[in-house]
XYZ file of C-alpha atoms in Angstrom:
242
model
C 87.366 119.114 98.477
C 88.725 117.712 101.889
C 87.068 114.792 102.442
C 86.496 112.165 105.714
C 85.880 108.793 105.041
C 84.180 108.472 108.806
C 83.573 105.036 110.055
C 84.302 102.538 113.500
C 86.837 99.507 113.397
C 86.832 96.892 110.405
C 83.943 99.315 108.917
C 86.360 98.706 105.541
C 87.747 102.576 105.391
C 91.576 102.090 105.071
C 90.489 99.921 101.755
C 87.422 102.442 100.801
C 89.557 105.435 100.791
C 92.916 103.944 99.292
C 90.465 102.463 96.301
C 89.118 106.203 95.851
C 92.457 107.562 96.206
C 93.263 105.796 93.071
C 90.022 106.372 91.252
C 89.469 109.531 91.717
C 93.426 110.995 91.132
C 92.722 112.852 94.904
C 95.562 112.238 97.377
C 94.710 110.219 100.204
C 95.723 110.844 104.198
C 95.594 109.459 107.228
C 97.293 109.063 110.380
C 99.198 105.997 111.556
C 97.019 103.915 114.152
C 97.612 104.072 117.907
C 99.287 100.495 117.686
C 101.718 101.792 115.233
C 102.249 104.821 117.756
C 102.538 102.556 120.847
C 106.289 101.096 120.664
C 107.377 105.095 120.657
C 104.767 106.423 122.916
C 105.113 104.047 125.397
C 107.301 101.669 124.997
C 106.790 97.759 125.765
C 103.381 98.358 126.463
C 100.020 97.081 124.490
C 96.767 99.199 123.793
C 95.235 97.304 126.309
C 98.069 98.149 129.150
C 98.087 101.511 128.696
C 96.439 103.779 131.735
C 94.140 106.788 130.857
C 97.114 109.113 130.917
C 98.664 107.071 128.112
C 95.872 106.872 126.123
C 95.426 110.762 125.945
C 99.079 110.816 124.633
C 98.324 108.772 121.809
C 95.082 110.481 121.109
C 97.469 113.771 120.527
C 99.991 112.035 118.924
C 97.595 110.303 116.660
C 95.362 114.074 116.016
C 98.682 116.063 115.473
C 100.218 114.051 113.406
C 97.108 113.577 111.245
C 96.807 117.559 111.631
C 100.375 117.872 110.224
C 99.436 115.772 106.990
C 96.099 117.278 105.860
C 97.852 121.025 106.183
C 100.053 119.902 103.509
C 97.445 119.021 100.883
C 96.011 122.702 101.012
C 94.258 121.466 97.473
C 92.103 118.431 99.239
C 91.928 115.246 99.811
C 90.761 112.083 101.284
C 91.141 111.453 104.729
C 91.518 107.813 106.355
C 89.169 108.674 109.142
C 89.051 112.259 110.897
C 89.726 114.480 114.038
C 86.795 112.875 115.408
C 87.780 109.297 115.182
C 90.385 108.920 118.049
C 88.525 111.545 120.167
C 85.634 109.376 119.828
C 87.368 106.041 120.738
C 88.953 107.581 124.045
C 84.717 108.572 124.959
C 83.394 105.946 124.299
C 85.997 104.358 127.019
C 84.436 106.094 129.842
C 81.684 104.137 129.644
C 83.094 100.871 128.651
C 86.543 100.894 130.340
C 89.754 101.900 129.658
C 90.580 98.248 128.355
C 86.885 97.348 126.985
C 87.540 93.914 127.089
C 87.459 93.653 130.163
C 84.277 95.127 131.189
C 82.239 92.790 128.368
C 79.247 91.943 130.029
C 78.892 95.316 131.849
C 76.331 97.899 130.459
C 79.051 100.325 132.098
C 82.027 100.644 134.500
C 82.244 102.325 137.545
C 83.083 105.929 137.401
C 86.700 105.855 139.677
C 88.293 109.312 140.080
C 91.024 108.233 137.695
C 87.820 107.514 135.164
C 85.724 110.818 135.978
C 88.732 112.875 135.487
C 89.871 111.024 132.519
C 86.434 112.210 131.231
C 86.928 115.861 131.817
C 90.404 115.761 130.088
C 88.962 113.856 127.021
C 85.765 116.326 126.969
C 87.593 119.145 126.945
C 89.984 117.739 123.353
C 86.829 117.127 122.164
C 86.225 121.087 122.035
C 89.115 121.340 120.018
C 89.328 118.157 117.801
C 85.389 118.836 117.230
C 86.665 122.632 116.091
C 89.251 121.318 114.185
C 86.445 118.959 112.290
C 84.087 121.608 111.844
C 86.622 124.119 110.390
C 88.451 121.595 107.997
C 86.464 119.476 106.413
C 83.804 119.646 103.746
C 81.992 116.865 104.028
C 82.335 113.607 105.451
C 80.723 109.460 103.840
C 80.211 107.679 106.901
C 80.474 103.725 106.376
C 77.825 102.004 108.055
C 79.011 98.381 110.107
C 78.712 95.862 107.353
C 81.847 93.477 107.885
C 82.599 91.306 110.668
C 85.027 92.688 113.136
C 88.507 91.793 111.962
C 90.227 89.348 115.226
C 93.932 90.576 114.104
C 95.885 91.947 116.148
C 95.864 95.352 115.000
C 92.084 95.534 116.379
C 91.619 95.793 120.097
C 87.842 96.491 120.590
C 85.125 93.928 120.892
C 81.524 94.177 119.228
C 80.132 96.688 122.044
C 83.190 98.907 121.614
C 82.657 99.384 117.878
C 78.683 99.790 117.603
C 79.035 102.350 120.694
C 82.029 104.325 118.656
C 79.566 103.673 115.386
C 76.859 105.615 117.071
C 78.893 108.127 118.646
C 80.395 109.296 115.514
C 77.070 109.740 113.886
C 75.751 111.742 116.713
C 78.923 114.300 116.825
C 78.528 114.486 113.014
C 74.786 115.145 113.595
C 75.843 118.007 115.743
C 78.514 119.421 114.103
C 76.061 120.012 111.375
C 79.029 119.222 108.699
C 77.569 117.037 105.577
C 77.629 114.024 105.567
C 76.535 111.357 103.516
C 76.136 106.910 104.577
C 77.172 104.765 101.976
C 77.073 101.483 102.576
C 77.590 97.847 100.316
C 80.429 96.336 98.390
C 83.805 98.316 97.988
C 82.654 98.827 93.952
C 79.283 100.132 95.206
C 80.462 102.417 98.039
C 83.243 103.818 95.083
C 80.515 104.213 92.997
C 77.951 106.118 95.237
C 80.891 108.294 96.555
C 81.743 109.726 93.231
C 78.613 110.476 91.946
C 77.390 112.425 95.410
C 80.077 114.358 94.655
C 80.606 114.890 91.117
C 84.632 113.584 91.676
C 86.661 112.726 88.795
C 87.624 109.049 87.785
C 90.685 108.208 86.340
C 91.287 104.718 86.401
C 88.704 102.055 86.459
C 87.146 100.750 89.824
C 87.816 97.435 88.923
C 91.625 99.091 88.410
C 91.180 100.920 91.499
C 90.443 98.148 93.790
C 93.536 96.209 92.441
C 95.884 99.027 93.341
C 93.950 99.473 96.661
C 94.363 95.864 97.499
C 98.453 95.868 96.791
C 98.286 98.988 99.125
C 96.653 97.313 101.523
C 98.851 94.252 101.570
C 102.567 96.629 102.382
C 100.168 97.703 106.039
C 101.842 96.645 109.033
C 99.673 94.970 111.207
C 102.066 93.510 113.442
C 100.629 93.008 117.331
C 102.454 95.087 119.796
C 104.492 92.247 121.050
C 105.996 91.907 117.805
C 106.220 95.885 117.272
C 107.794 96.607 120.616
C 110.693 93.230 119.820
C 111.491 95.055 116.733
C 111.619 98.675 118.359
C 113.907 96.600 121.324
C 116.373 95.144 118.375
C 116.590 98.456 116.449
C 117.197 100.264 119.724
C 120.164 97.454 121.229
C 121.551 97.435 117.397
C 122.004 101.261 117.689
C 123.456 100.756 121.367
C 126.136 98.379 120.094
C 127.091 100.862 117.220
């Protein structure tokens, strides 16, 4: 089975699907996150500084290199997220801004041209991330907002962003007609519900599970860009003086 573990920022998925990972015995897979992409993509430059252009590179980046890793588990697996998830985070930026904290307040921005054609580009990836969603996965456990937003730095979005990208998500999914299940409460009870919807193995214990999970979770970088983009600058004047 191939599948999405669907869900908007701090809904708890990175932890959800690296606990099932280990309970169930299926490989997990994600893609890395668009602040991890940055200090390549576009160098000395945070989320929030990027232009629309930029942020349709890392969309691609982010969907092809998530592409690349699910065609290599031809047998399934659980995915970090989906297709769908960056797609819908560039939308829901038309009507909130290309940096939505700066348009808190607002109900929306104003359309400029740069916005209205930054619309057209990201509606027409949408016809093919939405194809690729449709076509590869099985079924997708959406994970309703429960937790606080998490204020790190690896988060950019304020409490508008999220619930708009939460409902978003649920109406693509609603259209795409794939199956899809919400499970919602503690890590233990979302692991619980997941496996029994659909029949998956367990291997280890989900008390055992969320241990492992958890000392996954602590080896994620989570570094702000400021400190990702020094660290890309030392590796890069290191190989200079070489």
């Amino acid at each position: 089975m191939k599948l999405a573990i669907s869900g908007t920022y701090s809904s708890g998925k990175t932890l959800t699907t690296m606990a099932l990972a280990h309970l169930t015995g299926v490989p997990r897979t994600h893609a890395k996150t668009m602040r991890e992409i940055l200090p390549h993509a576009v160098p000395g430059k945070t989320l929030e500084e990027c232009n629309a252009a930029e942020l349709i590179q890392l969309v691609v980046r982010r969907y092809v290199e998530r592409a690349v890793h699910e065609s290599h588990l031809p047998g399934g697996y659980i995915s970090d997220g989906s297709s769908l998830h960056e797609w819908t985070y560039a939308t829901v930026r038309v009507t909130v801004g290309i940096n939505p904290n700066e348009s808190i307040g607002l109900e929306s921005v104003e359309k400029t041209d740069e916005i209205r054609f930054y619309e057209q580009v990201v509606a027409q990836l949408g016809v093919a991330l939405k194809q690729y969603a449709k076509e590869t996965y099985d079924a997708f456990v959406h994970l309703p907002i429960e937790f606080p937003l998490d204020p790190n730095g690896h988060r950019p979005v304020n409490e508008r962003f999220r619930v708009l990208s939460d409902e978003h998500l649920l109406n693509v999914l609603d259209e795409l007609k794939i199956p899809t299940h919400i499970i919602g409460g503690t890590i233990p009870e979302r692991l619980e519900g997941i496996t029994e919807v659909f029949g998956l193995p367990r291997v280890l214990s989900i008390e055992d599970a969320i241990e492992a999970a958890k000392k996954d979770y602590e080896q994620l970088d989570v570094r702000t860009e400021a400190e990702r983009n020094a660290a890309a600058e030392a590796l890069a004047a290191q190989a200079s003086a070489a």
